[in-house]
Tab-separated table of C-alpha atoms in Angstrom:
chain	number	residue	atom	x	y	z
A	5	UNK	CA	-24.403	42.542	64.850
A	6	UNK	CA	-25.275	40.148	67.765
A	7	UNK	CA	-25.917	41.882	70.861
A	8	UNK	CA	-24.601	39.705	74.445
A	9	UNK	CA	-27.968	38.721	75.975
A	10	UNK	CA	-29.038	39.837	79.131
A	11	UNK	CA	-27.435	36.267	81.198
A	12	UNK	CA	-24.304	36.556	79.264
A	13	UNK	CA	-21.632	34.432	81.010
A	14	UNK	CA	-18.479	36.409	79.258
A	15	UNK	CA	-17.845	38.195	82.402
A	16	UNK	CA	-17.966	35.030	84.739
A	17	UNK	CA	-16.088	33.206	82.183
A	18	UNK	CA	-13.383	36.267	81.920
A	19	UNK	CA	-13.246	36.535	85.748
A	20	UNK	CA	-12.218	32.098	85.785
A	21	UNK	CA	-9.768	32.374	83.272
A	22	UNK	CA	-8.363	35.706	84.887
A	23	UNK	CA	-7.852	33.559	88.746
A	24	UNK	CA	-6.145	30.639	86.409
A	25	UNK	CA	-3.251	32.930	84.908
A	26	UNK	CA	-2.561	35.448	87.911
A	27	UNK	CA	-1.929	31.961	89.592
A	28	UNK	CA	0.617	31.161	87.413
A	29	UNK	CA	1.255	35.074	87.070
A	30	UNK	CA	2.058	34.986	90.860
A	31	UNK	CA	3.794	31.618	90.779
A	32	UNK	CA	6.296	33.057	88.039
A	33	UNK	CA	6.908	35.876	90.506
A	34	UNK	CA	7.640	34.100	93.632
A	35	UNK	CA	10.157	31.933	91.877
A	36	UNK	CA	12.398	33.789	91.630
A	37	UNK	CA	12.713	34.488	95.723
A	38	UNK	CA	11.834	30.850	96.545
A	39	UNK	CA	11.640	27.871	94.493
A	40	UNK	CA	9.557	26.108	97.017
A	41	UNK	CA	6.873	28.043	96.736
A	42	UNK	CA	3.711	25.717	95.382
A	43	UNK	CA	0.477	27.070	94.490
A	44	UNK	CA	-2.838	25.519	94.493
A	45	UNK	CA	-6.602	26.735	93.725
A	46	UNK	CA	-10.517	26.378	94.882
A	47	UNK	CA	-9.026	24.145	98.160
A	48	UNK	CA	-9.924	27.227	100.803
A	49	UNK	CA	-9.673	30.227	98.481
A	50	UNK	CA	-9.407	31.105	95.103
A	51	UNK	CA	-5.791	31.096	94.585
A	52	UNK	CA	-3.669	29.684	97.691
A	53	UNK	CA	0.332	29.673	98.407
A	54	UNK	CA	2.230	27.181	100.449
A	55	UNK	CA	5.673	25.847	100.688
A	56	UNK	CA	7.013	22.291	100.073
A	57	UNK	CA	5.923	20.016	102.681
A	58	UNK	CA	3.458	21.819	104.411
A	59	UNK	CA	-0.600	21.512	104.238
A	60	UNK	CA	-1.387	25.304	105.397
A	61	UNK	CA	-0.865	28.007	102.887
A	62	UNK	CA	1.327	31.165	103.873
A	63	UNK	CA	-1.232	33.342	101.125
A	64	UNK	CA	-5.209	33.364	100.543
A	65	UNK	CA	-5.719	35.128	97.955
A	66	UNK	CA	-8.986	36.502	96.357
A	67	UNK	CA	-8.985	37.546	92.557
A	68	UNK	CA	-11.514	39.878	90.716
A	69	UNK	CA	-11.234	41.276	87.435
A	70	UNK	CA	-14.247	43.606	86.577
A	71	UNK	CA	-13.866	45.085	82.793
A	72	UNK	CA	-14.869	48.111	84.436
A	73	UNK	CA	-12.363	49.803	86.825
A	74	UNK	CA	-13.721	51.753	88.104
A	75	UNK	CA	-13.752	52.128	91.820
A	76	UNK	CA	-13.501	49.587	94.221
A	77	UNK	CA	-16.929	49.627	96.621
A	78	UNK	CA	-16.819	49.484	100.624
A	79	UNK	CA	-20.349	48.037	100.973
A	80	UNK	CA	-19.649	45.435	97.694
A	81	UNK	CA	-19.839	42.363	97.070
A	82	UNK	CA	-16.319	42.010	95.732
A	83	UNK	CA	-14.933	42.979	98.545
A	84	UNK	CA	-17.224	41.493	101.501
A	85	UNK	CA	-17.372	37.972	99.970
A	86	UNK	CA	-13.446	38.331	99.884
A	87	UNK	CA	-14.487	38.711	103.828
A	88	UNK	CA	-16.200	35.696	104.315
A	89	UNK	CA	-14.385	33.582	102.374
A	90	UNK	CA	-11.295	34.558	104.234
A	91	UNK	CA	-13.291	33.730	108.013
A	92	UNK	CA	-14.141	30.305	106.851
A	93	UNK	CA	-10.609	29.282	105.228
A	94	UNK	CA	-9.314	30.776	108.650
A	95	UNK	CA	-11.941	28.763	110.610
A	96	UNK	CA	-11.160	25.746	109.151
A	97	UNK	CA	-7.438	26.197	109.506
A	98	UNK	CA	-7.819	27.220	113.325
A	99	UNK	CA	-6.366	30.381	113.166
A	100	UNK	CA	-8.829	33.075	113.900
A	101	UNK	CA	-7.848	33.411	117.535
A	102	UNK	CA	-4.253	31.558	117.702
A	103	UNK	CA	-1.844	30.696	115.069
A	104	UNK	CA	0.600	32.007	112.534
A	105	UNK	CA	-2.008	34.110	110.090
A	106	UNK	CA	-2.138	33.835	106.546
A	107	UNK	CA	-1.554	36.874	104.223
A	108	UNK	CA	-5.166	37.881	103.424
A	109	UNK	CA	-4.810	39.389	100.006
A	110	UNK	CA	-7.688	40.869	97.393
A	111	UNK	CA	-6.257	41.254	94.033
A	112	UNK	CA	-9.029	43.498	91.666
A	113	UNK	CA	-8.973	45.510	88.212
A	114	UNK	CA	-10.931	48.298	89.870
A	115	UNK	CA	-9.240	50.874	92.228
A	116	UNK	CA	-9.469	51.749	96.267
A	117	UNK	CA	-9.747	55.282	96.632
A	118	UNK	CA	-8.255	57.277	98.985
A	119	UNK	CA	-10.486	58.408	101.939
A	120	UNK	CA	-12.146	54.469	101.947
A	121	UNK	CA	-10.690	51.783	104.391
A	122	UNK	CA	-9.961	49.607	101.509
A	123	UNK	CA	-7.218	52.212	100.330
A	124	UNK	CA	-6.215	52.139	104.363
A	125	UNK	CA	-5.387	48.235	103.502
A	126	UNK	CA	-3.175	49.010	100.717
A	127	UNK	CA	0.288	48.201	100.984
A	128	UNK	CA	3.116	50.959	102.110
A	129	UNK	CA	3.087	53.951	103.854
A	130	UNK	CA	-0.325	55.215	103.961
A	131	UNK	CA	-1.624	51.341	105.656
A	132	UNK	CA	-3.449	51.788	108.588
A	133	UNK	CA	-5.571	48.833	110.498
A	134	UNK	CA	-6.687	50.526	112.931
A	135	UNK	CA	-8.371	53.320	110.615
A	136	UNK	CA	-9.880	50.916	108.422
A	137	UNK	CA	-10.344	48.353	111.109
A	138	UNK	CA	-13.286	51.053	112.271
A	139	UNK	CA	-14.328	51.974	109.377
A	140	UNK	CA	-15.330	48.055	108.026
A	141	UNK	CA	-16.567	47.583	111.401
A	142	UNK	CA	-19.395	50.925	110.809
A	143	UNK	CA	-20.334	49.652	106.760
A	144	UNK	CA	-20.445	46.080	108.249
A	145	UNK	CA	-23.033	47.439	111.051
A	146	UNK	CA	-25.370	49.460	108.910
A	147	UNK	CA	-28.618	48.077	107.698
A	148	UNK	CA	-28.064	48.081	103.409
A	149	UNK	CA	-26.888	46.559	101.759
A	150	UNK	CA	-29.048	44.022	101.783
A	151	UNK	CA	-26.548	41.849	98.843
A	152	UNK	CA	-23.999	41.490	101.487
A	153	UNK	CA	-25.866	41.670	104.342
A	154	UNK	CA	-24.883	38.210	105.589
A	155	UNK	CA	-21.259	38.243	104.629
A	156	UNK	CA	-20.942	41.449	106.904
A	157	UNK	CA	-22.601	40.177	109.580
A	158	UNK	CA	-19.978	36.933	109.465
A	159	UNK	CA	-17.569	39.561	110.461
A	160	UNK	CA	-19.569	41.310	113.049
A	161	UNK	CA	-19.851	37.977	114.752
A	162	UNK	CA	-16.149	37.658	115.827
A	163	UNK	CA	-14.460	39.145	118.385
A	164	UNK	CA	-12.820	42.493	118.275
A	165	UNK	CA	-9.818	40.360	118.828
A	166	UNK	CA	-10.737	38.289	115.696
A	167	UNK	CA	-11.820	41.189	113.932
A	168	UNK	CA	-8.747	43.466	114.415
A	169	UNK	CA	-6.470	39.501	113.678
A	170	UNK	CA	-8.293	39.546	110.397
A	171	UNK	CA	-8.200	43.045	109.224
A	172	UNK	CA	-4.415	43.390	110.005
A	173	UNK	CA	-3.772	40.339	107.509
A	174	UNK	CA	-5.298	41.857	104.930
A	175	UNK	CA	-4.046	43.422	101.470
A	176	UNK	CA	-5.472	45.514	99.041
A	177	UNK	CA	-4.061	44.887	95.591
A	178	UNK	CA	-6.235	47.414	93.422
A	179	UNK	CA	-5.733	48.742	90.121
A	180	UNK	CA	-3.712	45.442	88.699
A	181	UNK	CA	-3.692	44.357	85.061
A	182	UNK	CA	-6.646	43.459	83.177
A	183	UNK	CA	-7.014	39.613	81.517
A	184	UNK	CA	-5.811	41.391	78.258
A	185	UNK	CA	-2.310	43.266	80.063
A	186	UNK	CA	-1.408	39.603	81.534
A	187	UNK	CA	0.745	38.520	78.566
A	188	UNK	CA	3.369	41.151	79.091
A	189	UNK	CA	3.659	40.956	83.080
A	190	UNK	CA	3.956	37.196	82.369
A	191	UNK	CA	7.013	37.257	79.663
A	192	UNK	CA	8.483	40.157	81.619
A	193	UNK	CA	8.456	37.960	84.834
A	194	UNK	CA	9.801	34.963	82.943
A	195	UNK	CA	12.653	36.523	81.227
A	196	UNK	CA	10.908	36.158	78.104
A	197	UNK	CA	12.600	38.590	75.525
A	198	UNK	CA	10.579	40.450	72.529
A	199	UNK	CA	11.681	38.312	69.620
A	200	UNK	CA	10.960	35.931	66.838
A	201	UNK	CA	9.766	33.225	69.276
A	202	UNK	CA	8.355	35.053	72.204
A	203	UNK	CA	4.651	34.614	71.390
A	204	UNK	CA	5.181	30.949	70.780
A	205	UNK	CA	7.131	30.711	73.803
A	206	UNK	CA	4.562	32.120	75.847
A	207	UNK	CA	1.909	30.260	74.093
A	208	UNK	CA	3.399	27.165	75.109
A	209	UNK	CA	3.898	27.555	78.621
A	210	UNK	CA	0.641	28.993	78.727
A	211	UNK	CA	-0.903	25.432	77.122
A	212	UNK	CA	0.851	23.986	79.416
A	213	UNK	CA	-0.653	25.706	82.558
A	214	UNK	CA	-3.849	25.225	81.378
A	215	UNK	CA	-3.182	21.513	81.318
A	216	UNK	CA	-2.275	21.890	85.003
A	217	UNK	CA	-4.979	24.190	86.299
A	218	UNK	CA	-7.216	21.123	84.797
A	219	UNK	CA	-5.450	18.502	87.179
A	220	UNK	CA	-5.228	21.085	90.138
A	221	UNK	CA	-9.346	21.950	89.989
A	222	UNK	CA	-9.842	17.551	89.733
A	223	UNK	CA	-11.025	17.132	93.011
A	224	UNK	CA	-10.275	13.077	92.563
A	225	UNK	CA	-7.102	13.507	90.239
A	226	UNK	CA	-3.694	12.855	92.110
A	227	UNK	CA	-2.202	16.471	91.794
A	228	UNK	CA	-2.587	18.731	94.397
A	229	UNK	CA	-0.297	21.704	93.917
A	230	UNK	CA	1.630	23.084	90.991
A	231	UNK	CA	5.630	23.852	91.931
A	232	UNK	CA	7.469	26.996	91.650
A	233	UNK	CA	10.117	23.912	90.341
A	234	UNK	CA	8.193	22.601	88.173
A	235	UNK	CA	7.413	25.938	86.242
A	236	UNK	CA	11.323	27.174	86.016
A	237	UNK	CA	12.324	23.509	84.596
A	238	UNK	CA	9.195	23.658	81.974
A	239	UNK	CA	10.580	27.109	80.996
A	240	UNK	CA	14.265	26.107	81.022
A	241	UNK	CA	13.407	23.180	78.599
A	242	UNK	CA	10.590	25.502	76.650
A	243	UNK	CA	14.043	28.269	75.859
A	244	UNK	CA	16.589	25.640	74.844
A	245	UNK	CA	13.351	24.065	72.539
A	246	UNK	CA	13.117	27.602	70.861
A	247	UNK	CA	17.224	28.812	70.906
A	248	UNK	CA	19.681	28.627	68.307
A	249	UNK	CA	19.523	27.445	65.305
A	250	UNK	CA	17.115	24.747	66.084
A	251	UNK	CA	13.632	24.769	64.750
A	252	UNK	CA	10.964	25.129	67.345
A	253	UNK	CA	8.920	21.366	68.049
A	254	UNK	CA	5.632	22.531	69.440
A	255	UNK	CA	4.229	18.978	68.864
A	256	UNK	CA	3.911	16.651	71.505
A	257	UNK	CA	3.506	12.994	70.698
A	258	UNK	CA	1.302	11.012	71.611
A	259	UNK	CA	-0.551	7.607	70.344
A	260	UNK	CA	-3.303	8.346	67.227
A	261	UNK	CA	-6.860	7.178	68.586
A	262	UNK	CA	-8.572	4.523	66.676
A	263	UNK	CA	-10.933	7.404	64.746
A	264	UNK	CA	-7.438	9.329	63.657
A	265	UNK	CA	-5.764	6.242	62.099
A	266	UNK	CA	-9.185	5.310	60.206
A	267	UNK	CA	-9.122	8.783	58.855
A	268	UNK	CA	-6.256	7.812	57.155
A	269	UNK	CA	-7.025	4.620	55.609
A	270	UNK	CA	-7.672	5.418	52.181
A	271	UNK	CA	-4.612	7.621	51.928
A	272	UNK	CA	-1.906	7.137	49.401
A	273	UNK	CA	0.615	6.935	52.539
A	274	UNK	CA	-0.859	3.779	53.988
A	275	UNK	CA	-1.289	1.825	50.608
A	276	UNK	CA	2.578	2.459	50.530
A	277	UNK	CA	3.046	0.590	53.996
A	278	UNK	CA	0.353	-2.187	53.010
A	279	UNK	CA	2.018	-3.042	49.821
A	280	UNK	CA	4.968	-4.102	51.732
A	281	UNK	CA	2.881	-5.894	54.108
A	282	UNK	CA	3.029	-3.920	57.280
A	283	UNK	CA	0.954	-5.317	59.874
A	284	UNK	CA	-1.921	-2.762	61.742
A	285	UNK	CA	0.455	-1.672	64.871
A	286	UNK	CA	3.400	-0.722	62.705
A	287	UNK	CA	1.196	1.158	60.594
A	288	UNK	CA	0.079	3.289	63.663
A	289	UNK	CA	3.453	4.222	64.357
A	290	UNK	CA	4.679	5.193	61.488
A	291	UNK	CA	1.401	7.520	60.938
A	292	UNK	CA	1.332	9.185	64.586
A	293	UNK	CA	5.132	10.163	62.858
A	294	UNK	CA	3.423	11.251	59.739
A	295	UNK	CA	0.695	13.205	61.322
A	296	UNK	CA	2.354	15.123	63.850
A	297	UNK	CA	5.496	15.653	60.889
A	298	UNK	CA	2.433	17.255	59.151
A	299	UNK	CA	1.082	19.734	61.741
A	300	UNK	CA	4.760	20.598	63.020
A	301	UNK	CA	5.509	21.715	59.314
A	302	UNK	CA	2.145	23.388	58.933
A	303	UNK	CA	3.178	25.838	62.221
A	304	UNK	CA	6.784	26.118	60.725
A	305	UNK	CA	5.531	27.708	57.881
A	306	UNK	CA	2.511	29.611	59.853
A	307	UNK	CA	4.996	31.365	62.212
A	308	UNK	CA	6.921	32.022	59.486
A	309	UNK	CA	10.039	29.525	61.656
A	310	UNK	CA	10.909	28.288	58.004
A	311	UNK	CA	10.301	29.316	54.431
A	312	UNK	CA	8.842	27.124	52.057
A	313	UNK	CA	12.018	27.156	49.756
A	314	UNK	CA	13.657	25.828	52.917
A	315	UNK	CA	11.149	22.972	53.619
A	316	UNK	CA	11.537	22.705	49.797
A	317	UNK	CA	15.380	21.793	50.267
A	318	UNK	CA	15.013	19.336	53.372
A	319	UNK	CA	12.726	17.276	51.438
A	320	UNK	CA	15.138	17.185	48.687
A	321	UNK	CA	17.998	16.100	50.618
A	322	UNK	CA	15.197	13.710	51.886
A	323	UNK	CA	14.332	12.041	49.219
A	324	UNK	CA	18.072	11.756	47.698
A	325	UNK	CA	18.839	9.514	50.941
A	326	UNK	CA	15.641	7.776	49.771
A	327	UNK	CA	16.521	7.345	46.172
A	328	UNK	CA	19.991	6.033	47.575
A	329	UNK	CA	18.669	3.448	49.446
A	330	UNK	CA	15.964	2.408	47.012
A	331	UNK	CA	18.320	2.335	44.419
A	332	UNK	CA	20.483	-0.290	46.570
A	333	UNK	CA	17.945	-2.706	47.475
A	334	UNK	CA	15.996	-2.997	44.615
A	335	UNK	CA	19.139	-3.217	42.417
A	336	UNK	CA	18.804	-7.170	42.268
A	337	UNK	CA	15.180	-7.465	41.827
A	338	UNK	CA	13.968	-9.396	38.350
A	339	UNK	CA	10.906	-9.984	36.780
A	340	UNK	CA	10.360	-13.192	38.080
A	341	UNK	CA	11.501	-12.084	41.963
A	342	UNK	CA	8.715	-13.467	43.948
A	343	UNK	CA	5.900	-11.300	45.901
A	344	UNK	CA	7.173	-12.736	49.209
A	345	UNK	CA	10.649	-11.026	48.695
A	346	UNK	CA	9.826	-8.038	46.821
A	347	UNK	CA	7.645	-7.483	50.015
A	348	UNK	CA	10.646	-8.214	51.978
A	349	UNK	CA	12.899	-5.814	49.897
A	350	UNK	CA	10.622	-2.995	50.134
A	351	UNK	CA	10.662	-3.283	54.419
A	352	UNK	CA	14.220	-2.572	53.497
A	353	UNK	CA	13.612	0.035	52.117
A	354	UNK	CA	11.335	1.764	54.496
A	355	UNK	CA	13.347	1.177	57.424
A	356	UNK	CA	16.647	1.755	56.103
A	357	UNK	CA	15.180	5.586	55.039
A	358	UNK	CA	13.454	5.998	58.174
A	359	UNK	CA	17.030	5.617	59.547
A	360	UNK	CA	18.635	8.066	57.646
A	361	UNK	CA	15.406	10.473	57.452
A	362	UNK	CA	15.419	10.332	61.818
A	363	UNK	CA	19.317	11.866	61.435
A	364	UNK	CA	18.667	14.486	59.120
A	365	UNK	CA	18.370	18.378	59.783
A	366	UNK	CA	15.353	20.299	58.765
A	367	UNK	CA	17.737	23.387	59.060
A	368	UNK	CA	21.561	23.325	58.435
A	369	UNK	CA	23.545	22.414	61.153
A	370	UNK	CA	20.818	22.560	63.975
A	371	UNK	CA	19.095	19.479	65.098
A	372	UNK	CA	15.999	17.992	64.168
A	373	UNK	CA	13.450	15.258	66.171
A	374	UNK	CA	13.243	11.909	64.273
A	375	UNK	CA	9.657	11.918	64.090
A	376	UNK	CA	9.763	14.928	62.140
A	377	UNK	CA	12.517	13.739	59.457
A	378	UNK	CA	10.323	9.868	59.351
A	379	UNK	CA	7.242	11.855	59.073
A	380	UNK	CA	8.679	14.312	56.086
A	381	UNK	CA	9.683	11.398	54.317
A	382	UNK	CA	6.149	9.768	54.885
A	383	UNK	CA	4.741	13.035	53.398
A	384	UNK	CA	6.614	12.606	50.465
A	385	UNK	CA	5.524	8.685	49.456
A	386	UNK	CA	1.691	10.050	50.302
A	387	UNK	CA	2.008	11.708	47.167
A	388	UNK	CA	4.444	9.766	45.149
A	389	UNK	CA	2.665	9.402	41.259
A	390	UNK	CA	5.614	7.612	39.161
A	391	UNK	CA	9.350	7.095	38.333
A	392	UNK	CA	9.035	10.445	36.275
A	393	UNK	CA	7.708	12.325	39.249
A	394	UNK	CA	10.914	14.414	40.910
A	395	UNK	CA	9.288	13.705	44.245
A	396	UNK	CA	8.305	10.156	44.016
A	397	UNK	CA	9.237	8.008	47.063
A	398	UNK	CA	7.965	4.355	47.659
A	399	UNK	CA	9.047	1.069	49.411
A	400	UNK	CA	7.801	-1.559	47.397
A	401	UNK	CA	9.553	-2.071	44.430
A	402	UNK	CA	7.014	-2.385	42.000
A	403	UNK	CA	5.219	1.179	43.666
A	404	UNK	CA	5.110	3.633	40.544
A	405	UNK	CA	2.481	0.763	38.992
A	406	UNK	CA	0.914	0.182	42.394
A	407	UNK	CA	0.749	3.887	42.808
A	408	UNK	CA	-0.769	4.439	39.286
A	409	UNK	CA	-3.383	2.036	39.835
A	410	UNK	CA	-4.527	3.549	43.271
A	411	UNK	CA	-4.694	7.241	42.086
A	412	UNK	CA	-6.956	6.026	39.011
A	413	UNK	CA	-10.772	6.502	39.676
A	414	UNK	CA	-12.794	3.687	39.016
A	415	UNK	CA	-13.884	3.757	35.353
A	416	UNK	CA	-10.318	5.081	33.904
């Protein structure tokens, strides 16, 4: 079994990905009393609060997550970086000496016991600055350690005014959640109920965080913050997505790149929209419908959302619009109908099925996105075979022989 080498980056790695979801951890949480509240991160501290309109955050907030929680150390680095961090954030705001003070606030895995200062800067009824106040002030005095030497003497430097400023803004928030407990404080916050779509639910607003913390750490991007507003309307549309009978659409659209279409080229379902002369951009739209049809089935049946007897039954009702339509259009073709208006016939065809595919329900009487009904239907003409074949579907009228002849390997 492979052993983690000696400059292993898991824990760095874990500690990154821990600060991105207790930000939107927190954010979740302060929604609920103000939805105002925006968060940003890595501006003057790790995680940062501030509300609408305003440039100075309200909370600085430090995160550490060691795998190991043990206890939390009074001469450590966790803590005394937390220190200095929190003097230059306040230095650059102006508000060491004068000045409404942030909330100073260390949020770790491991645990302050009692009898240090750090417990002393815990929240409720045991706080007391003044005791811990003098006991930072004799660990930030003595000679060792020399890892934090220069952090502690950043604090040593200020004033006892400063000093005793700082220390009474500070928090202690030990003992919280480890990276792998953040799941359920998350869906608890959010109202997210144990059920059939709760993990998918979560997953998704999750995705889309990520997304966000990208923007927010883009030092040249446009996005600053991330709103409390934001996050309640993302989960308001992410629960109506997932309730009721409607089928869950965890695929977002967007426009296929130039390497997805080619991928794509030789397949069955594009012969289909060449034969009836589709031109390169209509192609492209009809298979960013096709391929995200695909994958959105593909989770369906995953998650378990739909059985295959049930996706069996949509595309049945599928193709019988198809075979209606078909069956209308080409009704006058004759042998000697030309190309030009067989080609013609067959556009017919494909758009007046996309129609009725784009209105039909994957699941009865819920509602299902057009792209996914177009797509389906695509699905089924990428692997129509002949007249014979119970789920054959084509435009052109002639496409059994056309599809014969381009599912025979050369030499047949």
């Amino acid at each position: 079994m492979a052993q983690a080498g000696s400059h292993s980056a898991a824990g760095q790695m874990t500690g990154y990905l821990y600060q991105c979801e207790l930000a939107l951890l927190e954010l979740a949480e302060r929604s609920w009393d103000d939805i105002t509240v925006e968060v940003r991160m890595e501006v003057l501290d790790d995680i940062e609060f501030l509300y609408e309109e305003t440039d100075d955050p309200f909370v600085l907030l430090q995160s550490k997550h060691r795998e190991n929680t043990g206890r939390l150390s009074e001469t450590g680095k966790d803590f005394w970086r937390s220190v200095a961090s929190w003097i230059d954030a306040l230095t650059a705001l102006g508000r060491l000496s004068t000045g409404t003070m942030p909330l100073l606030r260390l949020v770790t895995t491991q645990v302050a016991a009692e009898g240090t200062f750090l417990h002393q800067l815990r929240p409720g009824t045991g706080r007391s600055v003044a005791d811990a106040l003098a006991g930072m002030e004799q660990v930030a005095r003595a000679a060792e350690p020399d890892t934090t030497a220069k952090d502690r003497k950043k604090f040593t430097d200020l004033t006892p005014a400063q000093r005793y400023r700082l220390v009474s803004a500070i928090e202690i928030n030990d003992a919280s959640p480890l990276m792998s407990d953040l799941d359920s404080s998350l869906a608890r916050i959010l109202g997210i109920r144990p059920g059939q779509h709760a993990r998918a639910i979560l997953d998704y607003i999750k995705g889309w965080w990520y997304g966000m913390a990208v923007e927010l750490l883009d030092r040249n991007g446009p996005r600053a913050t991330v709103t409390a507003k934001e996050l309640q309307c993302l989960l308001e549309e992410t629960l109506d997505r997932f309730a009721g009978k409607n089928l869950p659409v965890t695929e977002t659209l967007r426009r296929l790149t130039a390497a997805e279409i080619a991928a794509y080229k030789d397949h069955l379902v594009v012969a289909q929209m060449r034969w009836i002369g589709l031109k390169d951009r209509t192609v492209a739209t009809h298979l960013r419908d096709y391929h995200y049809a695909r994958a959105q089935r593909s989770a369906w049946l995953r998650d378990f959302t739909i059985t295959e007897k049930a996706l069996e039954d949509y595309e049945r009702l599928l193709w019988d619009e198809w075979d209606h339509v078909f069956t209308r259009h080409t009704d006058t073709i004759e042998d000697d109908t030309p190309a030009a208006e067989r080609k013609a016939v067959g556009k017919r065809v494909l758009d007046d099925s996309m129609d009725k595919a784009a209105g039909m329900p994957a699941r009865p009487g819920s509602t299902t996105e057009g792209w996914i009904g177009r797509g389906t239907m695509h699905s089924l003409a990428g692997r129509a075979q002949s007249t014979e074949d119970d789920e054959s579907v084509g435009w052109h009228p002639d496409y059994p022989d056309l599809c014969q002849n381009h599912n025979e390997q050369p030499g047949q």
